[in-house]
Coordinates of C-alpha atoms and ligand atoms in Angstrom, one line a residue:
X12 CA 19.4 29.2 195.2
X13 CA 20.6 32.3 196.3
X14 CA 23.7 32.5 198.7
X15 CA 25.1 35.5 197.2
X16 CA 26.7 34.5 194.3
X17 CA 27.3 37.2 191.9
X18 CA 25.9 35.4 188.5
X19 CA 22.4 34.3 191.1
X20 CA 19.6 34.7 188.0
X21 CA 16.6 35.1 190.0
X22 CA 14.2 34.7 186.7
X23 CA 16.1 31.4 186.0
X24 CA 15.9 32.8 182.2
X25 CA 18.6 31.1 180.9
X26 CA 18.3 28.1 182.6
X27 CA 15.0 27.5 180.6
X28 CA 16.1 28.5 177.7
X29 CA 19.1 25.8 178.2
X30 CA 15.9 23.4 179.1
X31 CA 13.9 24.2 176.1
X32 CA 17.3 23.4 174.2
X33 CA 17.5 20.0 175.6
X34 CA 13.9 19.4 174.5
X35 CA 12.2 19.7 177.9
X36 CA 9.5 22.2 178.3
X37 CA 9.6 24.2 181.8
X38 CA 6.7 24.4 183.8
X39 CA 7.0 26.2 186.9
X40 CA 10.2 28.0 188.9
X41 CA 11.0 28.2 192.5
X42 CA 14.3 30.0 194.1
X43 CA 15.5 30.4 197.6
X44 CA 17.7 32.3 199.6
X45 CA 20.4 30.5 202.3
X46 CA 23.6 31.6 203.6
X47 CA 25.3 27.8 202.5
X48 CA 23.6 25.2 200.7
X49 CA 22.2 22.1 202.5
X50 CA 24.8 19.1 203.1
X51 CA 22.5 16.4 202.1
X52 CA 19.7 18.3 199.9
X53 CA 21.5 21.8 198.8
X54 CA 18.1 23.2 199.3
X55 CA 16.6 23.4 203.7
X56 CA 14.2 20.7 203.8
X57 CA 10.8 22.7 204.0
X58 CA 12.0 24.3 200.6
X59 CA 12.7 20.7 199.4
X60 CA 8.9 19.9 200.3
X61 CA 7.9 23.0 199.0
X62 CA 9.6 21.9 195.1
X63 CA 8.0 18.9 195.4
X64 CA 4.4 19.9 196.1
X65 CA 4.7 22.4 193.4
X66 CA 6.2 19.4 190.8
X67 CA 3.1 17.1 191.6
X68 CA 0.7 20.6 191.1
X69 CA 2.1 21.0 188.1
X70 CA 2.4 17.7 186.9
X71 CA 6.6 18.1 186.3
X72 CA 8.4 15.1 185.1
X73 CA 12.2 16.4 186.4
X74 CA 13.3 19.1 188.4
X75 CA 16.8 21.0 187.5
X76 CA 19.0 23.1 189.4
X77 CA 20.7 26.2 188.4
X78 CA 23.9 25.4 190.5
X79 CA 26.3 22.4 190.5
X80 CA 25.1 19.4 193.0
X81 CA 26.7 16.9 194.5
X82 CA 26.0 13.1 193.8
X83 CA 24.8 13.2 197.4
X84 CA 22.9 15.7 197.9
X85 CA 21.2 14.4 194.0
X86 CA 20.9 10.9 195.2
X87 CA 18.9 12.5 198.2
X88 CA 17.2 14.5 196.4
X89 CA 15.7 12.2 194.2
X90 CA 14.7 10.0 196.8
X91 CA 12.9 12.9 198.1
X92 CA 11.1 14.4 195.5
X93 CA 10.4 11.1 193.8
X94 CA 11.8 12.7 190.2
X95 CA 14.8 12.4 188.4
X96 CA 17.2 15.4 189.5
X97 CA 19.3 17.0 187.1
X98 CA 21.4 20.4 187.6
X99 CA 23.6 22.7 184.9
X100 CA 26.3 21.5 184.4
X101 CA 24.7 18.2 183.2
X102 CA 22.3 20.0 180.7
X103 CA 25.3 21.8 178.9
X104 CA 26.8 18.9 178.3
X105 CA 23.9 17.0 177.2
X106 CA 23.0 19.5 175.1
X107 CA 26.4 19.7 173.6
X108 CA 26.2 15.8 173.1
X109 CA 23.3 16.1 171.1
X110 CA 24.3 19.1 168.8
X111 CA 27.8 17.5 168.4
X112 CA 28.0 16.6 164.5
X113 CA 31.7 16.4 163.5
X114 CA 33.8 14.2 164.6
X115 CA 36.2 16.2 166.5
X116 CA 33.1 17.5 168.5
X117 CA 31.9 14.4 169.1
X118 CA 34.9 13.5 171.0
X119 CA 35.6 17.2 172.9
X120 CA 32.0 16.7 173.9
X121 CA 32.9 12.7 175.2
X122 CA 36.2 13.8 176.8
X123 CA 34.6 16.5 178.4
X124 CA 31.9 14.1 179.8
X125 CA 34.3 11.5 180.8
X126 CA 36.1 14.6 182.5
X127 CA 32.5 14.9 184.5
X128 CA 32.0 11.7 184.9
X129 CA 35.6 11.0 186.7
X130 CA 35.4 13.7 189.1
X131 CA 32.0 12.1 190.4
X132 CA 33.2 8.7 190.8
X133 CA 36.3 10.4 192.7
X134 CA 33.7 12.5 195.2
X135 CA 31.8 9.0 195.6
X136 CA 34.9 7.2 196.1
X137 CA 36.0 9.9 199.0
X138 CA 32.4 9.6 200.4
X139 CA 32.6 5.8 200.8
X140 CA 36.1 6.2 202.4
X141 CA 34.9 8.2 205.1
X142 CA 32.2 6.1 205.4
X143 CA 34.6 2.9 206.4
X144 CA 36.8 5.0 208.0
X145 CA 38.9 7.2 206.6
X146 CA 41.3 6.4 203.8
X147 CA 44.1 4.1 204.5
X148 CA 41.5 1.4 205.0
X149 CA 41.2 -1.2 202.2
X150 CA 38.8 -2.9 200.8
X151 CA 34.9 -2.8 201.3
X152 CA 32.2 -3.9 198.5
X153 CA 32.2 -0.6 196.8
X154 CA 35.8 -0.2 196.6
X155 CA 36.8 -3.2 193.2
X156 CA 33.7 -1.5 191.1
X157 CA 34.2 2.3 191.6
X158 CA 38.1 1.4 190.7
X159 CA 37.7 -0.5 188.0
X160 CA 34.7 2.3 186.6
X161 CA 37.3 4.8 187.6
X162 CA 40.1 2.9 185.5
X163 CA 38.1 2.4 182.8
X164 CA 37.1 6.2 182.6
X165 CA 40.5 6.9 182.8
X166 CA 41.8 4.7 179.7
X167 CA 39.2 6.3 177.9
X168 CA 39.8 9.3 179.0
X169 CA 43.4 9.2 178.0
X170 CA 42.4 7.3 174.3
X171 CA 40.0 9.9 173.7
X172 CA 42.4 12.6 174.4
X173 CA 45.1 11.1 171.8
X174 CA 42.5 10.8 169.0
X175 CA 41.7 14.3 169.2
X176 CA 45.6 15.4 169.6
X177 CA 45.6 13.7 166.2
X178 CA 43.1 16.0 164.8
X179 CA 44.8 18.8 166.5
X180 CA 47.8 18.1 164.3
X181 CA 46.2 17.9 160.9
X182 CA 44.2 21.2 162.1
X183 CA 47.3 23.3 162.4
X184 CA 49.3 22.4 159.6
X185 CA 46.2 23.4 158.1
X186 CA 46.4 27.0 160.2
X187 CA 50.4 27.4 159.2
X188 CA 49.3 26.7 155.5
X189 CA 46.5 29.9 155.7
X190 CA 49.2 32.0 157.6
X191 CA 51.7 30.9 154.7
X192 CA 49.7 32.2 152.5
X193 CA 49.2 35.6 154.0
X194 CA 45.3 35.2 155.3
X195 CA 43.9 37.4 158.0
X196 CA 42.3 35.5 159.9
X197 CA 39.0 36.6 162.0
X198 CA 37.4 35.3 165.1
X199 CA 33.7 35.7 166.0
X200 CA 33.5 34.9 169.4
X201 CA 30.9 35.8 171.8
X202 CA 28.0 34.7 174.4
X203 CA 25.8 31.6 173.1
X204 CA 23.0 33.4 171.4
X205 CA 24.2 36.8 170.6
X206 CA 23.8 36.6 166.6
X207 CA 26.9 35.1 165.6
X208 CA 26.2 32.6 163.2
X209 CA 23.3 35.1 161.9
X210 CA 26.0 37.9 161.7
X211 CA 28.5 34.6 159.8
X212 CA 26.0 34.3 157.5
X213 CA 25.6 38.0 156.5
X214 CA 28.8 38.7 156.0
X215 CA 30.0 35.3 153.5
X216 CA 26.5 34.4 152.4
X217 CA 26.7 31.4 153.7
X218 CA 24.3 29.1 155.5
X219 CA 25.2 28.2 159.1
X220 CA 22.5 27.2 161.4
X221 CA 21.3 29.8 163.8
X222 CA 18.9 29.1 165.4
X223 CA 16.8 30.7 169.3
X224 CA 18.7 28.1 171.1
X225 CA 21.5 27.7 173.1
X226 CA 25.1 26.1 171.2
X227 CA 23.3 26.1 168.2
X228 CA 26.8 26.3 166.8
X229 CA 29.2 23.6 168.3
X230 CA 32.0 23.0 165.0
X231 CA 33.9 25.8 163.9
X232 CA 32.7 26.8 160.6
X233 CA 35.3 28.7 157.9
X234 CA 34.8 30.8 155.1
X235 CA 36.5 33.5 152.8
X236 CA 35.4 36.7 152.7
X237 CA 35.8 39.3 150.3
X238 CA 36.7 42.6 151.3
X239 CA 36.5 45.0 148.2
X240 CA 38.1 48.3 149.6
X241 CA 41.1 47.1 150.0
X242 CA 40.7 44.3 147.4
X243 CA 42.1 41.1 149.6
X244 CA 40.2 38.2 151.2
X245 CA 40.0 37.3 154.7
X246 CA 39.0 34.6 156.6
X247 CA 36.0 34.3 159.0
X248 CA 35.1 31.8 161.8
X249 CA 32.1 30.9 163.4
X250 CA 32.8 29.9 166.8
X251 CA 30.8 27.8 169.6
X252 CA 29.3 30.3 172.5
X253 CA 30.4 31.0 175.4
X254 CA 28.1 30.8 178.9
X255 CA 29.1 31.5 182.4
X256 CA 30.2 28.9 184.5
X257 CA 30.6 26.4 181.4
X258 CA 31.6 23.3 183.0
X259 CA 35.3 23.0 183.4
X260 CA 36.1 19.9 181.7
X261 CA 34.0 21.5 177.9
X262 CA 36.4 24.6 177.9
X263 CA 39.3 22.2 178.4
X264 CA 37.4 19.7 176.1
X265 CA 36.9 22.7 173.5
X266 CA 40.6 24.2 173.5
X267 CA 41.4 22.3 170.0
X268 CA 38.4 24.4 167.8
X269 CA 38.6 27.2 170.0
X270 CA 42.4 27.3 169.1
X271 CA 41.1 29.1 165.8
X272 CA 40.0 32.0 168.3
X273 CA 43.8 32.0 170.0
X274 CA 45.4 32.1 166.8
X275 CA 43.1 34.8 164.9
X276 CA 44.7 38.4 164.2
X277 CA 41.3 39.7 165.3
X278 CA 37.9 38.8 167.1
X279 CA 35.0 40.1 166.4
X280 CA 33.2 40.0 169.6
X281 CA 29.6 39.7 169.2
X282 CA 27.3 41.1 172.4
X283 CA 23.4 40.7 172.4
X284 CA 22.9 44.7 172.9
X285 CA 18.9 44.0 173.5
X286 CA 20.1 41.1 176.6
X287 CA 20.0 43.1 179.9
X288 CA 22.5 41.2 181.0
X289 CA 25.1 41.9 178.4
X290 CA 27.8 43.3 180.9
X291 CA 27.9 40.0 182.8
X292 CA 27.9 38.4 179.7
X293 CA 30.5 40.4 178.4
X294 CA 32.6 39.7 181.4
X295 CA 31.9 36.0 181.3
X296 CA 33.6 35.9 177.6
X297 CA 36.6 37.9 178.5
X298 CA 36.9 35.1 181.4
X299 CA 37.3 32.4 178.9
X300 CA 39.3 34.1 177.0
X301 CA 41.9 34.3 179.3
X302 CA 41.5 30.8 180.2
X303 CA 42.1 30.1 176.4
X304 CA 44.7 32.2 176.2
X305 CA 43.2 34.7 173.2
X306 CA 43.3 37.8 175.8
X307 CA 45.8 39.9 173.5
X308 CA 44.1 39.1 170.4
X309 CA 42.6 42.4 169.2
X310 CA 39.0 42.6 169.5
X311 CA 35.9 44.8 167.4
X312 CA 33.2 44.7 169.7
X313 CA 30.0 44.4 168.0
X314 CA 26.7 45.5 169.5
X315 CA 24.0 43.4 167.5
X316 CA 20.3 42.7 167.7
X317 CA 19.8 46.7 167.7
X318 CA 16.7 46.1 165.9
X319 CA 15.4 44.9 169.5
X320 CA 16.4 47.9 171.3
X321 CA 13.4 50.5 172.3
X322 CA 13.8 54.0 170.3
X323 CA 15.5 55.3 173.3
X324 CA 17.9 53.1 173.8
X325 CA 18.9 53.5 169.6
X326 CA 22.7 54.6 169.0
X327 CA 23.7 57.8 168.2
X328 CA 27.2 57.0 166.5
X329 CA 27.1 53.5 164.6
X330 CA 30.8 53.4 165.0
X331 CA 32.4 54.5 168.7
X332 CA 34.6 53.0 171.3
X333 CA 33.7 50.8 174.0
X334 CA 36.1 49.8 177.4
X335 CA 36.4 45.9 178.0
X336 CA 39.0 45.1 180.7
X337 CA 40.2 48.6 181.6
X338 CA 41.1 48.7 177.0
X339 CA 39.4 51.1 174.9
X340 CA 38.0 48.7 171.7
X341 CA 36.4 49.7 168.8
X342 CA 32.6 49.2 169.0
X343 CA 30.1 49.0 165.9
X344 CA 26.3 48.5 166.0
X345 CA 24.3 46.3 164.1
X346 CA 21.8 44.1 163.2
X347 CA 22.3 40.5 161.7
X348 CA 19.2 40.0 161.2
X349 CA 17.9 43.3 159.4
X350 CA 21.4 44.0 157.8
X351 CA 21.7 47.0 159.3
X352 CA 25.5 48.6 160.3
X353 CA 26.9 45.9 157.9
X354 CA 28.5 48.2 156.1
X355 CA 29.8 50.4 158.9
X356 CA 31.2 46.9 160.3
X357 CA 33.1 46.1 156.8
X358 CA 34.6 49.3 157.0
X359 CA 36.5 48.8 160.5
X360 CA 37.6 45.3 159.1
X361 CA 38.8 46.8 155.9
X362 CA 40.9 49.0 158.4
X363 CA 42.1 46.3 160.4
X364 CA 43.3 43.9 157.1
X365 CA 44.8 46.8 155.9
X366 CA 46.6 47.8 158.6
X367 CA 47.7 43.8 158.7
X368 CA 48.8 44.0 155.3
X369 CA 51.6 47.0 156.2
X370 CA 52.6 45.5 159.6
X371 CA 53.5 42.2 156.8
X372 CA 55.0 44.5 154.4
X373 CA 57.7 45.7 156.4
X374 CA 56.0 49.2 157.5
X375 CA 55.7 49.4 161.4
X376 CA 52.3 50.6 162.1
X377 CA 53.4 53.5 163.9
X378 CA 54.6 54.9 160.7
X379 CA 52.0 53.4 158.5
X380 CA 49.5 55.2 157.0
X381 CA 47.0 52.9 159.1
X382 CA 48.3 54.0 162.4
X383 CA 45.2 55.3 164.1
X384 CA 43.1 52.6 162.7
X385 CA 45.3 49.5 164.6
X386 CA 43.3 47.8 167.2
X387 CA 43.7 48.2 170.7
X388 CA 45.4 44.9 173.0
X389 CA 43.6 43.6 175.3
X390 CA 46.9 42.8 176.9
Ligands
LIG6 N1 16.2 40.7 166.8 C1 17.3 40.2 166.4 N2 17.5 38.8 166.5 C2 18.7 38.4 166.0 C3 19.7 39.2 165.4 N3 20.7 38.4 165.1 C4 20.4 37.2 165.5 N4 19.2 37.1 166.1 C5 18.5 35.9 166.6 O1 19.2 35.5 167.7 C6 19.1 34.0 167.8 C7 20.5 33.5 167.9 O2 21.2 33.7 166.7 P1 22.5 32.8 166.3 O3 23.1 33.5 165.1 O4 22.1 31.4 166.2 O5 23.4 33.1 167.6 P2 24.8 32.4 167.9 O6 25.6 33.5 168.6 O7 25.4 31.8 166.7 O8 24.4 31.3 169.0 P3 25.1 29.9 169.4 O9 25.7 29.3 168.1 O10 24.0 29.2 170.0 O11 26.2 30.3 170.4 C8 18.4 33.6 166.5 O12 17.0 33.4 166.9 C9 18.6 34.8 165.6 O13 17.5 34.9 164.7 C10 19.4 40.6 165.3 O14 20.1 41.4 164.7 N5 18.2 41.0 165.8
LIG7 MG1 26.0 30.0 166.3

């Protein structure tokens, strides 16, 4: 629904793209425009008629909303349409609980459900307050269950939370062991589906999934990297992808493996150049990153899926600059898929190892021979 909201996607792309990721097939799409949404059924209640007339012509089995709804207005809903109602927030985190496959991601993904879960049961609980009476009165049939679901959300919430501050531990002694041993550590980080477990794959031969979905990638993957110029390895991550408006609790949920993007000397930024709406997807990664903290980690932004672009949209320089956040960034073009601009894109990281490699040895990079080649902050 449309109430001017910046991110409105009025061809619900990605919203069927996260459906088809969850393994439902969409069948039909219906937006509206309203200056708030609905109290009881986010949507005016000829619209709400309107989705249901068009579910039953089209024989759909759920219906899913772009934007967050209450348990109210969802309850209602349902009742309504006579269909199970889901909205987005829901879907990324059911689709993250069924890619989860390690064990730390199977528990980011349960905190951050828990997380989902709790704030729920805390807008119910206000709901049913007001409905007695306003708080201060005690008591009522809902009150012992929602309390003791609550308190029993909580406990887990707080056990799952130690178990993965466990894994936390053994995952950055691991860290200070690479730094110990001089590695140069690179992040790819970028939008979910830009390329970047194609573009992992290309550069350490290895085998990651990738896949036309949504989090195809949820565990960080690491793997050397040879770089032959300047004769030194280097090591690469494959991250999870970003989206906008990823539900609070999975960035919170995610901080342990996305700590590997905090702590790397550089990101590689990976943008689907052929995505119209690369800008806002752009934008919606730097956002995380500050909520991550990894804002002042150096970045190479890294136009792929050129391949895809028309003839007139090609490059002319393979290697230029690009501003993100008011910082001039190196930017490369390329395509995981058909290899193209690999090389190009070894180059600049050759550069950037290098010039990591006299920053250690006691040369300040202003004096260093690599001093034009140092990355821009993106302070
Ligand atoms: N045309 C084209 N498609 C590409 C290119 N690189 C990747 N793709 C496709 O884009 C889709 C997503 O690729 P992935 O490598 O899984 O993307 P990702 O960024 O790792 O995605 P998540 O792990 O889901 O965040 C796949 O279908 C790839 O085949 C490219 O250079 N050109
Ligand atoms: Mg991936």
């Amino acid at each position: 629904m449309d109430f001017g909201h910046p991110h409105f996607d009025r061809t619900l792309e990605e919203l069927g793209l996260l459906a088809q990721t969850a393994g439902l097939d969409p069948v039909g799409r219906i937006t509206c425009k309203r200056r708030a949404p609905d109290a009881a059924l986010f949507v005016g209640s000829g619209k709400a008629q309107e989705i249901k007339d068009l579910a039953a012509q089209l024989g759909a089995g759920e219906v899913l909303f772009d934007q967050t709804i209450s348990p109210a207005q969802q309850r209602n809903l349902e009742r309504l349409l006579e269909l199970p109602v889901t909205d987005r927030t829901f879907l990324i985190l059911e689709i993250f609980a069924q890619r989860a496959k390690s064990h730390e991601g199977k528990l980011q993904v349960e905190l951050a459900r828990l997380q989902y879960l709790s704030t729920r049961l805390v807008r119910r609980w206000s709901h049913l307050e007001r409905q007695r009476g306003g708080i201060g009165t005690r008591g009522g049939p809902g009150e012992t269950q929602i309390e003791l679901d609550r308190r029993m959300i909580m406990s887990s919430i707080v056990r799952t939370k130690e178990q993965l501050r466990k894994l936390q531990r053994q995952r950055s002694t691991q860290r200070r062991q690479r730094e110990r041993n001089g590695a140069f550590n690179i992040s790819l980080i970028g939008y979910t589906n830009a390329g970047k477990s194609t573009l992992f794959n290309a550069l350490v031969k290895a085998r990651a999934y990738a896949a036309d979905q949504l989090f195809a990638t949820l565990d960080t993957t690491t793997r050397q990297m040879y770089l032959g110029d300047v004769g030194r390895s280097v090591s690469l991550s494959d991250t999870v992808g970003f989206i906008r408006d990823l539900p609070h609790g999975l960035v919170d949920a995610f901080k342990a493996t996305l700590q590997e993007a905090v702590d790397a000397y550089l990101l590689l930024h990976v943008v689907d150049a052929s995505n119209p709406n690369f800008p806002e997807q752009i934008a919606q990664v730097q956002s995380v990153l500050r909520e991550i903290g990894a804002q002042a980690v150096p970045q190479i932004v890294v136009f792929n899926k050129i391949d895809a672009l028309p003839v007139d949209a090609q490059p002319v320089r393979m290697v230029d600059s690009y501003e993100i956040d008011s910082q001039q960034c190196q930017r490369v073009f390329i395509s995981a898929r058909s290899l193209t601009g690999l090389q190009g894109l070894r180059d600049c990281l050759s550069q950037a190892a290098s010039a990591q490699g006299s920053a250690q040895s006691g040369i300040t990079p202003e004096s260093g021979p690599d001093a034009e080649t140092l990355l821009p902050l993106n302070a």
